[in-house]
Amino acid sequence: MAGSLILIGFMGSGKTAVGQELASRSGMGFRDADQAIEEKAGMTVAEIFDSQGEAGFRRLEEETVTDLLDAGAGKVEGLVISLGGGAVTSERLRSRLAAEPLVVLLDTDVELAFHRSQDGSRPLARDQRRFRELYRERQPLYESVAKFRIDTRGKSIRQVTAEILGATGKGPAEF
Ligand code: S3P
């Protein structure tokens, strides 16, 4: 079994855009965890935070990501799955990810990540000081489960995608 290619990293690190490009270039299916959560809840992420708090969102996230990882494991080719930046705060999800061979961390600059996260859809990206703190707190969690780490600084989506395909053996590294 090939295994899914799972993208992790902080908000604004490009997981969704890179995930879509990876899927189209590798021929694998693509699932974005936040989108799957929104479909399941019938609400946006911001609405879930407003009505159920962060704890309610994390419960839904844990359930949804577990289902996506199970769906990927059931496919010969696996899936490209991009996770929300906070999925690694769940111990249950971290232990699932520890058993996955293709977990790729997209590393980015915190200031750039903050600017990219200002579209109003991310409740945890409203306060810049808190955003920086979260970035620092999350790094050890990402590193504890990542099998590959890609520095995205100064690189295009196509370049990052090519590096991931090369590193994971899922496709040619040319772009
Ligand atoms: C979050 C990241 C978001 C989304 C939610 C919480 C986080 O996903 O799941 O707003 O705690 O880091 P992206 O990383 O795709 O922005």
XYZ file of N, CA and C in Angstrom, residues 2-6 68-70 72-73 79 81 93-104 145-148:
84
model
N 0.539 2.207 -0.845
C 1.394 3.374 -1.042
C 1.370 4.346 0.136
N 0.219 4.530 0.765
C 0.137 5.490 1.878
C -0.225 6.875 1.396
N -0.901 7.600 2.258
C -1.292 8.960 1.907
C -0.132 9.914 2.109
N -0.216 11.023 1.388
C 0.772 12.078 1.549
C 0.085 13.175 2.368
N 0.582 13.399 3.557
C -0.122 14.265 4.505
C 0.675 15.544 4.738
N -10.482 10.819 7.450
C -9.708 11.034 6.214
C -8.497 10.098 6.160
N -7.827 9.923 7.305
C -6.656 9.024 7.331
C -7.103 7.586 7.054
N -8.255 7.217 7.594
C -8.790 5.870 7.326
C -9.123 5.723 5.841
N -7.797 7.310 3.322
C -6.533 7.229 2.567
C -5.919 5.849 2.673
N -5.988 5.263 3.877
C -5.385 3.939 4.096
C -6.112 2.861 3.301
N -4.140 9.191 -0.560
C -4.708 10.509 -0.870
C -3.679 11.567 -0.495
N -3.623 14.687 1.682
C -4.507 15.243 2.711
C -3.813 16.453 3.344
N -4.372 12.317 17.229
C -3.956 12.517 15.841
C -2.438 12.413 15.709
N -1.717 12.904 16.716
C -0.248 12.778 16.638
C 0.158 11.316 16.619
N -0.535 10.478 17.382
C -0.104 9.072 17.364
C -0.504 8.409 16.044
N -1.619 8.835 15.438
C -1.959 8.332 14.086
C -0.892 8.774 13.076
N -0.504 10.051 13.167
C 0.457 10.587 12.192
C 1.831 9.939 12.355
N 2.171 9.589 13.591
C 3.475 8.965 13.831
C 3.598 7.652 13.060
N 2.455 7.018 12.774
C 2.479 5.733 12.079
C 2.393 5.893 10.554
N 2.263 7.121 10.071
C 2.146 7.361 8.622
C 3.538 7.658 8.046
N 3.889 7.031 6.926
C 5.237 7.229 6.395
C 5.471 8.557 5.669
N 4.398 9.180 5.144
C 4.610 10.356 4.288
C 3.982 11.624 4.881
N 4.479 12.018 6.032
C 3.988 13.237 6.665
C 4.995 14.356 6.372
N 4.534 15.379 5.656
C 5.432 16.428 5.171
C 5.117 17.751 5.866
N 6.125 14.686 14.500
C 5.432 13.729 13.608
C 5.890 13.803 12.152
N 6.645 14.860 11.789
C 7.024 15.020 10.376
C 8.105 14.025 9.963
N 7.959 13.440 8.774
C 9.009 12.569 8.224
C 9.854 13.351 7.217
N 9.271 14.410 6.655
C 9.970 15.276 5.700
C 9.679 16.715 6.103
